[in-house]
Coordinates of C-alpha atoms in Angstrom, one line a residue:
X1 CA 13.7 -3.1 -29.5
X2 CA 11.9 0.2 -28.1
X3 CA 8.0 -0.3 -28.1
X4 CA 7.5 3.0 -31.1
X5 CA 9.7 0.4 -33.5
X6 CA 7.6 -1.4 -36.1
X7 CA 8.9 -1.9 -39.1
X8 CA 12.8 -3.3 -40.7
X9 CA 14.9 -1.0 -42.0
X10 CA 18.5 -0.8 -43.8
X11 CA 20.4 2.0 -44.1
X12 CA 24.3 3.1 -45.3
X13 CA 25.2 6.2 -43.6
X14 CA 28.3 7.8 -45.2
X15 CA 30.8 8.9 -43.0
X16 CA 31.0 12.5 -42.0
X17 CA 27.2 13.1 -43.1
X18 CA 25.2 15.7 -40.4
X19 CA 21.3 15.0 -40.9
X20 CA 20.3 17.7 -38.5
X21 CA 18.8 20.7 -39.4
X22 CA 20.1 24.4 -38.5
X23 CA 17.5 27.1 -37.6
X24 CA 17.9 30.4 -38.2
X25 CA 17.4 33.7 -35.5
X26 CA 14.2 34.3 -37.8
X27 CA 12.8 30.6 -37.4
X28 CA 13.3 31.2 -34.0
X29 CA 12.0 34.1 -33.2
X30 CA 9.0 32.6 -35.4
X31 CA 9.0 29.4 -33.1
X32 CA 8.6 32.0 -29.8
X33 CA 5.7 33.4 -31.3
X34 CA 4.1 30.9 -32.1
X35 CA 4.3 29.7 -28.4
X36 CA 2.9 32.4 -26.6
X37 CA -0.3 31.9 -28.9
X38 CA -3.4 30.3 -26.8
X39 CA -3.7 27.5 -29.1
X40 CA -6.9 25.9 -27.0
X41 CA -8.8 29.2 -28.6
X42 CA -6.8 30.0 -31.5
X43 CA -8.4 28.1 -34.2
X44 CA -7.3 24.3 -34.8
X45 CA -4.8 22.3 -32.7
X46 CA -1.0 21.3 -33.7
X47 CA 1.1 17.7 -33.5
X48 CA 4.3 17.9 -32.8
X49 CA 6.0 14.2 -33.4
X50 CA 8.9 14.5 -30.6
X51 CA 12.0 12.4 -29.9
X52 CA 12.7 11.7 -26.6
X53 CA 16.1 10.2 -27.0
X54 CA 17.3 6.4 -26.3
X55 CA 16.7 6.8 -22.2
X56 CA 18.7 9.5 -20.7
X57 CA 16.7 12.4 -20.3
X58 CA 19.5 14.7 -20.6
X59 CA 20.0 13.9 -24.5
X60 CA 16.1 15.6 -24.4
X61 CA 16.4 18.8 -27.2
X62 CA 15.9 22.1 -26.7
X63 CA 13.4 21.9 -28.8
X64 CA 11.6 18.7 -27.4
X65 CA 11.6 21.0 -24.1
X66 CA 10.0 23.9 -25.8
X67 CA 7.3 21.5 -27.2
X68 CA 6.8 19.8 -24.0
X69 CA 6.5 23.5 -22.1
X70 CA 3.7 24.5 -24.4
X71 CA 1.7 21.3 -24.6
X72 CA -1.9 21.0 -23.6
X73 CA -1.7 17.3 -24.3
X74 CA 0.9 14.5 -24.7
X75 CA 0.7 11.1 -25.9
X76 CA 3.1 8.9 -24.7
X77 CA 3.8 5.1 -23.7
X78 CA 4.1 6.3 -19.8
X79 CA 6.1 3.2 -19.2
X80 CA 8.9 3.8 -21.5
X81 CA 8.9 7.5 -20.4
X82 CA 11.1 9.0 -17.7
X83 CA 9.3 11.3 -15.5
X84 CA 12.1 13.6 -15.8
X85 CA 10.8 14.3 -19.6
X86 CA 7.3 15.0 -17.9
X87 CA 8.7 17.2 -15.7
X88 CA 9.3 19.6 -18.7
X89 CA 5.2 20.2 -19.0
X90 CA 3.0 21.9 -16.8
X91 CA 0.9 20.6 -14.4
X92 CA -2.2 20.7 -15.9
X93 CA -1.3 18.8 -19.2
X94 CA -2.8 15.7 -19.9
X95 CA -1.6 12.6 -21.0
X96 CA -3.0 9.8 -22.8
X97 CA -1.1 6.5 -22.1
X98 CA -0.5 4.7 -25.8
X99 CA -1.3 1.5 -23.8
X100 CA -4.6 2.4 -23.4
X101 CA -5.7 4.5 -26.3
X102 CA -4.7 5.1 -30.0
X103 CA -1.9 6.8 -30.2
X104 CA -3.3 8.6 -34.1
X105 CA -6.8 9.1 -32.5
X106 CA -5.7 10.4 -29.1
X107 CA -3.6 12.9 -31.1
X108 CA -6.3 13.8 -33.7
X109 CA -9.1 14.1 -30.8
X110 CA -6.7 16.5 -29.3
X111 CA -5.7 19.1 -32.3
X112 CA -8.8 19.0 -33.1
X113 CA -10.3 20.2 -30.0
X114 CA -7.6 23.1 -30.4
X115 CA -4.9 21.4 -28.4
X116 CA -1.4 21.2 -28.6
X117 CA -0.2 17.8 -28.4
X118 CA 3.1 16.3 -28.1
X119 CA 3.3 12.8 -29.4
X120 CA 6.4 11.3 -27.8
X121 CA 8.6 8.5 -29.4
X122 CA 11.3 5.9 -28.5
X123 CA 14.3 7.7 -29.9
X124 CA 14.2 9.7 -33.1
X125 CA 10.4 9.4 -34.8
X126 CA 11.8 8.9 -38.1
X127 CA 14.5 5.7 -37.4
X128 CA 12.9 2.6 -36.5
X129 CA 9.8 4.3 -35.0
X130 CA 6.1 5.3 -36.1
X131 CA 7.1 8.5 -37.8
X132 CA 5.9 7.5 -41.8
X133 CA 2.8 5.5 -40.4
X134 CA 1.6 8.0 -37.7
X135 CA 2.5 10.6 -40.4
X136 CA 0.6 9.6 -43.2
X137 CA -2.6 9.2 -41.2
X138 CA -2.1 12.9 -39.3
X139 CA -2.0 14.0 -43.3
X140 CA -5.2 12.0 -43.9
X141 CA -7.1 13.6 -41.2
X142 CA -5.9 16.8 -42.0
X143 CA -4.0 17.7 -38.8
X144 CA -1.2 20.2 -38.7
X145 CA 2.2 18.5 -37.4
X146 CA 5.6 19.3 -37.2
X147 CA 8.7 17.2 -36.3
X148 CA 11.5 17.4 -34.0
X149 CA 13.9 14.9 -34.0
X150 CA 15.9 13.1 -31.3
X151 CA 18.6 11.2 -30.2
X152 CA 18.3 7.9 -31.9
X153 CA 19.4 5.0 -30.2
X154 CA 21.4 3.8 -33.1
X155 CA 23.9 6.7 -32.8
X156 CA 23.0 7.2 -28.9
X157 CA 24.0 3.9 -27.1
X158 CA 27.0 3.3 -29.1
X159 CA 28.6 6.9 -27.9
X160 CA 27.7 6.1 -24.3
X161 CA 29.2 2.4 -24.6
X162 CA 32.5 4.1 -26.1
X163 CA 32.5 2.5 -29.1
X164 CA 32.4 4.7 -32.4
X165 CA 30.7 3.8 -35.1
X166 CA 33.1 5.2 -37.8
X167 CA 36.8 5.9 -37.8
X168 CA 39.1 6.7 -40.6
X169 CA 39.4 3.1 -41.6
X170 CA 36.0 2.5 -41.4
X171 CA 33.5 5.1 -43.1
X172 CA 30.3 2.9 -43.7
X173 CA 27.8 1.6 -40.8
X174 CA 24.6 -0.9 -41.4
X175 CA 21.3 -0.4 -39.3
X176 CA 19.5 -4.4 -39.4
X177 CA 16.2 -4.8 -37.6
X178 CA 16.6 -8.3 -37.0
X179 CA 13.7 -8.7 -34.6
X180 CA 11.5 -10.3 -37.3
X181 CA 14.1 -12.9 -38.6
X182 CA 14.6 -13.7 -42.0
X183 CA 17.7 -11.5 -42.2
X184 CA 19.6 -12.1 -46.0
X185 CA 23.1 -11.5 -43.9
X186 CA 24.8 -12.2 -47.8
X187 CA 24.3 -8.3 -47.5
X188 CA 26.7 -7.6 -44.6
X189 CA 29.6 -9.9 -45.3
X190 CA 31.5 -6.6 -45.8
X191 CA 34.0 -7.0 -42.9
X192 CA 35.3 -3.0 -43.1
X193 CA 31.1 -2.2 -42.6
X194 CA 30.4 -1.4 -39.3
X195 CA 26.5 -3.5 -37.8
X196 CA 24.3 -2.2 -35.5
X197 CA 21.5 -4.6 -35.0
X198 CA 18.4 -3.9 -33.3
X199 CA 15.8 -6.8 -31.8
X200 CA 17.8 -9.5 -31.6
X201 CA 18.3 -9.8 -27.5
X202 CA 16.5 -13.4 -28.1
X203 CA 18.8 -14.4 -31.3
X204 CA 22.3 -13.8 -30.4
X205 CA 23.3 -17.5 -31.5
X206 CA 21.8 -17.3 -35.0
X207 CA 22.9 -13.8 -35.9
X208 CA 26.2 -14.3 -34.9
X209 CA 25.8 -18.0 -37.0
X210 CA 24.4 -15.9 -39.8
X211 CA 27.0 -13.8 -40.4
X212 CA 29.9 -16.6 -39.8
X213 CA 28.1 -18.1 -42.6
X214 CA 28.3 -15.0 -45.3
X215 CA 32.2 -14.6 -44.3
X216 CA 32.7 -12.8 -41.2
X217 CA 35.6 -14.2 -39.5
X218 CA 34.4 -16.2 -35.7
X219 CA 37.1 -13.6 -34.4
X220 CA 35.2 -10.3 -35.5
X221 CA 34.6 -8.3 -32.7
X222 CA 31.3 -7.8 -31.2
X223 CA 29.4 -5.7 -28.5
X224 CA 26.0 -5.9 -27.6
X225 CA 24.7 -3.6 -24.5
X226 CA 21.4 -3.8 -22.9
X227 CA 19.9 -0.6 -21.5
X228 CA 21.7 2.0 -23.4
X229 CA 22.3 5.6 -22.3
X230 CA 20.7 4.4 -18.4
X231 CA 22.3 4.3 -15.0
X232 CA 21.5 0.1 -15.8
X233 CA 23.4 0.2 -19.2
X234 CA 25.7 -3.0 -19.4
X235 CA 28.3 -3.6 -22.1
X236 CA 29.5 -6.9 -23.3
X237 CA 32.6 -7.2 -25.8
X238 CA 33.7 -10.1 -26.6
X239 CA 34.0 -11.9 -30.6
X240 CA 31.3 -13.0 -33.2
X241 CA 32.0 -16.5 -32.1
X242 CA 31.5 -15.8 -28.0
X243 CA 28.6 -13.5 -28.4
X244 CA 25.8 -15.0 -27.5
X245 CA 27.4 -17.3 -24.6
X246 CA 29.0 -14.0 -23.1
X247 CA 26.2 -12.1 -22.9
X248 CA 24.0 -14.8 -21.7
X249 CA 21.0 -12.9 -19.5
X250 CA 21.5 -9.8 -20.8
X251 CA 18.2 -7.3 -20.2
X252 CA 16.0 -6.2 -23.1
X253 CA 16.1 -4.0 -25.0
X254 CA 19.8 -4.1 -26.1
X255 CA 22.0 -3.6 -29.0
X256 CA 24.3 -5.1 -30.5
X257 CA 27.3 -3.8 -33.2
X258 CA 30.0 -5.6 -35.3
X259 CA 33.3 -4.3 -36.5
X260 CA 36.7 -3.5 -35.4
X261 CA 35.3 0.1 -34.2
X262 CA 34.6 -2.1 -30.9
X263 CA 38.0 -2.3 -30.1
X264 CA 38.0 1.1 -29.5
X265 CA 36.2 1.0 -26.2
X266 CA 39.2 0.6 -24.7
X267 CA 40.6 3.5 -24.4
X268 CA 36.6 5.4 -24.9
X269 CA 34.7 3.6 -22.3
X270 CA 33.7 7.0 -20.3
X271 CA 29.9 6.0 -18.9
X272 CA 30.2 3.1 -17.1
X273 CA 33.6 3.5 -16.2
X274 CA 32.2 6.7 -14.1
X275 CA 32.9 5.6 -9.9
X276 CA 29.7 5.2 -8.9
X277 CA 28.0 4.0 -12.2
X278 CA 24.8 3.2 -11.2
X279 CA 25.0 2.8 -7.6
X280 CA 22.1 3.7 -6.0
X281 CA 23.0 6.2 -3.4
X282 CA 20.5 7.4 -0.2
X283 CA 20.7 11.2 0.5
X284 CA 18.6 11.2 4.0
X285 CA 18.5 15.6 3.6
X286 CA 15.7 17.8 3.0
X287 CA 15.2 18.5 -0.6
X288 CA 16.7 21.6 -0.6
X289 CA 19.8 20.7 1.1
X290 CA 20.2 17.3 -1.0
X291 CA 19.9 19.5 -4.7
X292 CA 23.7 20.1 -5.0
X293 CA 24.7 17.0 -3.5
X294 CA 22.4 14.7 -5.5
X295 CA 23.5 17.0 -8.8
X296 CA 27.4 16.1 -7.9
X297 CA 26.8 12.5 -7.2
X298 CA 25.1 12.3 -10.5
X299 CA 28.0 13.4 -12.5
X300 CA 29.4 10.6 -10.9
X301 CA 27.2 8.3 -12.0
X302 CA 25.3 7.4 -9.2
X303 CA 21.3 7.7 -9.1
X304 CA 20.6 9.6 -5.5
X305 CA 17.5 8.7 -3.7
X306 CA 16.3 12.1 -1.7
X307 CA 14.6 11.3 1.7
X308 CA 14.2 13.3 4.2
X309 CA 14.9 12.9 7.7
X310 CA 14.0 15.8 9.3
X311 CA 11.4 18.2 8.4
X312 CA 11.9 22.1 9.2
X313 CA 9.1 24.2 10.5
X314 CA 8.4 27.9 12.1
X315 CA 9.3 28.2 15.5
X316 CA 6.1 27.7 17.9
X317 CA 6.2 31.1 19.2
X318 CA 7.5 34.4 16.0
X319 CA 7.7 37.0 18.5
X320 CA 11.7 36.2 19.1
X321 CA 12.3 36.2 15.6
X322 CA 10.8 39.1 15.3
X323 CA 12.4 41.0 17.5
X324 CA 15.5 39.7 16.3
X325 CA 15.0 40.9 12.9
X326 CA 14.0 44.7 14.6
X327 CA 17.0 44.4 16.3
X328 CA 19.1 43.9 12.9
X329 CA 17.7 46.5 11.4
X330 CA 18.1 49.2 14.5
X331 CA 21.8 48.4 14.8
X332 CA 21.8 46.2 17.7
X333 CA 24.2 43.7 17.1
X334 CA 28.0 43.7 15.4
X335 CA 27.7 40.0 14.2
X336 CA 25.1 37.6 13.1
X337 CA 26.7 34.2 12.6
X338 CA 24.7 32.0 10.3
X339 CA 25.0 27.8 11.2
X340 CA 22.8 26.2 8.3
X341 CA 21.3 27.0 5.0
X342 CA 18.0 26.1 7.2
X343 CA 19.2 29.5 9.0
X344 CA 19.5 31.7 6.1
X345 CA 16.5 30.6 4.6
X346 CA 14.2 31.2 8.0
X347 CA 15.7 35.2 7.9
X348 CA 15.4 35.7 4.2
X349 CA 11.8 34.7 4.8
X350 CA 11.1 36.6 7.7
X351 CA 12.9 39.6 5.5
X352 CA 10.6 39.1 2.8
X353 CA 7.5 39.2 5.0
X354 CA 8.9 42.8 6.3
X355 CA 9.2 43.9 3.2
X356 CA 13.1 44.3 3.6
X357 CA 16.2 42.7 1.4
X358 CA 19.9 42.2 2.0
X359 CA 20.2 45.6 2.3
X360 CA 19.1 45.7 5.6
X361 CA 22.8 43.8 6.7
X362 CA 24.7 47.4 6.0
X363 CA 27.1 48.1 8.7
X364 CA 26.9 44.2 10.3
X365 CA 29.5 41.9 10.1
X366 CA 28.1 38.1 9.6
X367 CA 29.7 34.9 9.7
X368 CA 28.9 31.5 7.7
X369 CA 29.9 28.2 9.4
X370 CA 31.1 26.1 6.5
X371 CA 30.9 26.6 2.2
X372 CA 27.3 25.8 1.7
X373 CA 26.2 28.5 4.5
X374 CA 28.1 30.6 2.7
X375 CA 26.9 30.3 -0.6
X376 CA 23.8 30.1 0.8
X377 CA 24.2 33.7 2.4
X378 CA 25.7 35.3 -1.6
X379 CA 22.7 34.0 -3.0
X380 CA 21.0 36.2 -0.6
X381 CA 23.2 39.1 -1.4
X382 CA 25.1 38.8 1.1
X383 CA 28.9 38.5 1.3
X384 CA 30.0 36.4 4.8
X385 CA 33.2 38.3 6.2
X386 CA 33.9 35.2 8.3
X387 CA 34.0 31.8 7.0
X388 CA 36.6 28.8 8.8
X389 CA 38.9 28.0 6.2
X390 CA 39.6 24.2 8.0
X391 CA 37.6 22.5 10.1
X392 CA 34.1 23.6 9.0
X393 CA 31.9 23.3 12.4
X394 CA 30.6 25.2 15.7
X395 CA 34.5 24.3 16.6
X396 CA 35.9 26.1 13.5
X397 CA 34.4 29.1 13.5
X398 CA 35.3 29.6 17.0
X399 CA 39.1 28.7 16.3
X400 CA 39.4 31.9 13.8
X401 CA 36.8 34.0 15.8
X402 CA 38.4 37.5 17.1
X403 CA 38.5 38.4 20.4
X404 CA 36.1 40.9 21.5
X405 CA 37.8 44.7 21.8
X406 CA 36.2 47.6 23.0
X407 CA 38.6 50.0 21.0
X408 CA 37.4 48.6 17.9
X409 CA 34.4 46.5 18.2
X410 CA 31.3 49.4 18.9
X411 CA 28.7 47.0 20.1
X412 CA 29.4 43.2 22.1
X413 CA 26.6 41.7 20.8
X414 CA 26.1 38.6 18.5
X415 CA 22.7 37.5 17.1
X416 CA 22.7 33.6 16.4
X417 CA 19.4 32.8 14.6
X418 CA 19.6 28.8 14.6
X419 CA 17.7 25.5 14.9
X420 CA 15.8 24.5 18.5
X421 CA 18.3 21.7 19.0
X422 CA 21.2 23.6 18.5
X423 CA 24.3 22.9 21.1
X424 CA 26.1 25.5 23.2
X425 CA 29.5 24.5 22.0
X426 CA 29.5 27.8 19.5
X427 CA 27.7 30.4 22.4
X428 CA 30.8 29.2 25.4
X429 CA 33.2 30.3 22.9
X430 CA 32.3 32.9 21.8
X431 CA 31.6 34.2 25.6
X432 CA 35.2 33.7 26.4
X433 CA 36.1 35.5 23.4
X434 CA 34.2 38.2 25.3
X435 CA 31.0 38.5 23.0
X436 CA 27.4 38.5 24.4
X437 CA 25.7 35.9 22.1
X438 CA 21.8 36.2 21.5
X439 CA 20.4 32.8 20.3
X440 CA 17.1 33.0 18.8
X441 CA 15.2 30.0 17.4
X442 CA 14.9 30.8 13.8
X443 CA 13.4 27.5 12.9
X444 CA 12.2 24.0 14.5
X445 CA 14.0 20.7 14.1
X446 CA 11.5 17.5 14.4
X447 CA 11.5 14.0 12.8
X448 CA 10.3 13.5 9.1
X449 CA 7.5 11.1 8.1
X450 CA 8.7 7.4 7.3
X451 CA 9.4 7.0 4.1
X452 CA 7.1 4.1 1.5
X453 CA 7.2 1.1 2.0
X454 CA 9.6 -0.3 -0.7
X455 CA 12.0 2.8 0.2
X456 CA 12.0 1.0 4.1
X457 CA 12.4 -2.1 2.8
X458 CA 15.6 -1.2 0.5
X459 CA 17.1 0.3 3.6
X460 CA 16.6 -3.0 5.3
X461 CA 17.5 -5.2 2.8
X462 CA 20.4 -3.9 0.7
X463 CA 18.7 -2.4 -2.0
X464 CA 20.9 0.8 -1.6
X465 CA 24.4 0.7 -2.3
X466 CA 26.0 3.8 -0.3
X467 CA 23.9 6.0 2.1
X468 CA 25.1 10.0 3.3
X469 CA 24.9 11.2 6.4
X470 CA 25.4 14.5 6.7
X471 CA 25.2 15.0 10.8
X472 CA 24.5 13.0 13.7
X473 CA 20.7 13.6 13.2
X474 CA 20.0 12.2 9.7
X475 CA 21.9 8.9 11.6
X476 CA 19.4 8.9 14.2
X477 CA 16.5 10.2 12.0
X478 CA 16.8 7.7 9.3
X479 CA 17.3 4.5 12.1
X480 CA 14.1 5.9 13.2
X481 CA 11.9 6.2 10.7
X482 CA 12.9 3.3 8.3
X483 CA 15.7 1.1 10.2
X484 CA 19.2 0.3 9.7
X485 CA 21.2 -0.1 6.7
X486 CA 22.0 -3.5 5.5
X487 CA 25.1 -4.7 6.3
X488 CA 26.6 -4.5 2.9
X489 CA 25.7 -0.6 2.1
X490 CA 28.5 1.3 1.8
X491 CA 28.5 4.2 5.1
X492 CA 29.8 7.4 4.1
X493 CA 29.8 10.3 7.1
X494 CA 30.6 14.0 6.9
X495 CA 32.6 14.2 10.0
X496 CA 33.6 12.4 13.1
X497 CA 30.9 13.2 15.1
X498 CA 28.5 11.6 12.2
X499 CA 30.7 8.5 12.6
X500 CA 30.9 8.0 16.0
X501 CA 27.3 8.3 16.0
X502 CA 26.6 5.7 13.5
X503 CA 29.0 3.6 14.9
X504 CA 27.4 4.0 18.4
X505 CA 24.3 2.4 16.6
X506 CA 26.2 -0.5 15.3
X507 CA 27.2 0.9 11.3
X508 CA 30.6 0.1 9.8
X509 CA 32.1 3.5 8.4
X510 CA 33.5 2.8 5.6
X511 CA 33.8 6.7 3.9
X512 CA 34.9 9.7 6.0
X513 CA 35.3 13.4 4.5
X514 CA 38.8 14.5 4.9
X515 CA 36.4 17.7 5.5
X516 CA 33.3 18.7 7.0
X517 CA 31.1 19.4 3.8
X518 CA 28.9 17.9 1.3
X519 CA 31.0 18.4 -1.8
X520 CA 33.9 16.6 0.1
X521 CA 31.5 13.6 1.0
X522 CA 31.0 12.8 -2.9
X523 CA 34.1 12.9 -4.1
X524 CA 35.3 11.0 -1.0
X525 CA 32.8 8.4 -1.6
X526 CA 33.4 8.5 -5.6
X527 CA 37.2 8.1 -5.1
X528 CA 35.9 4.7 -2.7
X529 CA 34.1 3.6 -5.5
X530 CA 37.1 3.8 -7.9
X531 CA 38.9 2.3 -5.9
X532 CA 36.5 -0.3 -5.2
X533 CA 36.6 -0.6 -8.7
X534 CA 39.8 -0.8 -9.9
X535 CA 40.6 -3.7 -7.2
X536 CA 37.7 -5.5 -9.0
X537 CA 39.9 -5.3 -12.4
X538 CA 42.9 -5.7 -10.9
X539 CA 41.6 -9.7 -9.4
X540 CA 39.8 -10.2 -12.2
X541 CA 36.5 -10.6 -9.8
X542 CA 33.2 -9.4 -11.7
X543 CA 32.4 -5.9 -11.3
X544 CA 29.5 -5.4 -8.9
X545 CA 28.6 -2.8 -6.6
X546 CA 27.8 -3.1 -3.1
X547 CA 24.1 -4.3 -3.2
X548 CA 25.0 -7.5 -6.2
X549 CA 26.7 -8.3 -2.5
X550 CA 23.6 -9.3 -0.8
X551 CA 22.4 -13.1 -0.7
X552 CA 20.3 -13.2 -3.5
X553 CA 21.0 -9.9 -5.5
X554 CA 21.3 -10.3 -9.3
X555 CA 24.8 -10.4 -10.8
X556 CA 26.4 -8.8 -13.0
X557 CA 28.9 -9.8 -15.7

């Protein structure tokens, strides 16, 4: 049961009921007008009693996000509040932790000082939480408040477990809070009623015995889901007779669902069956570069952790870049070649310093080494003229590069704004094709600072399920700043050169992208995870992540 749940509840929910209200356009306009007001100076403040959902930050409602963005003070139990939820707040927001302060006192004090206060509840404020008590207290104190409903664990957790609470044959749901014991199970004996039982993690056997004693068949399907809607979610499907034995050791909070609807999980399970569900994946790239890769990994169910191995810094002497930008504007070059997103960013920053924009590329031909770099150019407003469709590397770019033709090309000069440690492969290839290359240091790459000790220990101790290497330098630098990954960790490399470097450092390469792009690398890891899961199911082995294969690791059923 979540920390905000207080009183026992028993509710009957008719199928098809929709408790959610709808806000008309005028109401939304009024909300926006209210949000623009300065509550600190406009008189008495206000309290928003907001539901933050059962665990997944993605279940936060748009109305809740708007309240958080406006908040001067947030009252919440921080131990149960994901950081992603508080990231919607302003940097100067004040946080009152309910583990240290009375929530009503904190909210009343803030409102009386003119603050817009957000009181966050786990799940939905009105279902198993303190809305009734805290709302009454605010009313007695004369403090204005509003209620922002949230996704309740009662519906959110079964949804993430792939269990519908109703179907055409079962149209009634009853919610039971068993945390205080003493439940009259006779009231829940009807075989066609779905039960959602809260607060029974430590009394699973007693719950099952109570239901069987009042006539529920011992073969009645039952499921228990712990840590619902998070990447640590675990669901065990059983029967009333076997439930206590099968769920032994499951973590709290957990929820029990009893009824024939549990059978539908076989076809509706979607969350825990993601190919990388719950995998902790190390992404050793700069934060800017890691963003799209991390988002793709989340779609596969993984928990990406970004650890920079390279720090990108300006060149020590900026004069070379300044001359290059001047030459670019005055028509000194026929082509500009971008070999990384960092090079695109370096040029953009230089352009901004001189008051230039993408129009300065008019009349120039632009090449990108791969799809990621091409996307960065498009975001800048530049459509590249040349991107290799096969091998996305310097070698691949040379293969598709046109030879210099003095009749067609008025200038034979190519600008290459690159890192200070770039290889000569591209220059050698273009020179052979008749082009004159100007290699300009646009940025420097230096080894990043070591990550915090818990990250280093997880890398060396097998706490990560997989590591993605996107270049040879990420292999070298990660090992240099954090140590070598444990042998249970899946090693995934973006291409043959990166794989060779990993093997030179004694790593076993398990996954290699079919083409050198970060998107393809994530896809390849997901395929590996799906095949691994399928093999475990086929052999009857427990479903275990790579990190759970190391000695002493907690093993899931």
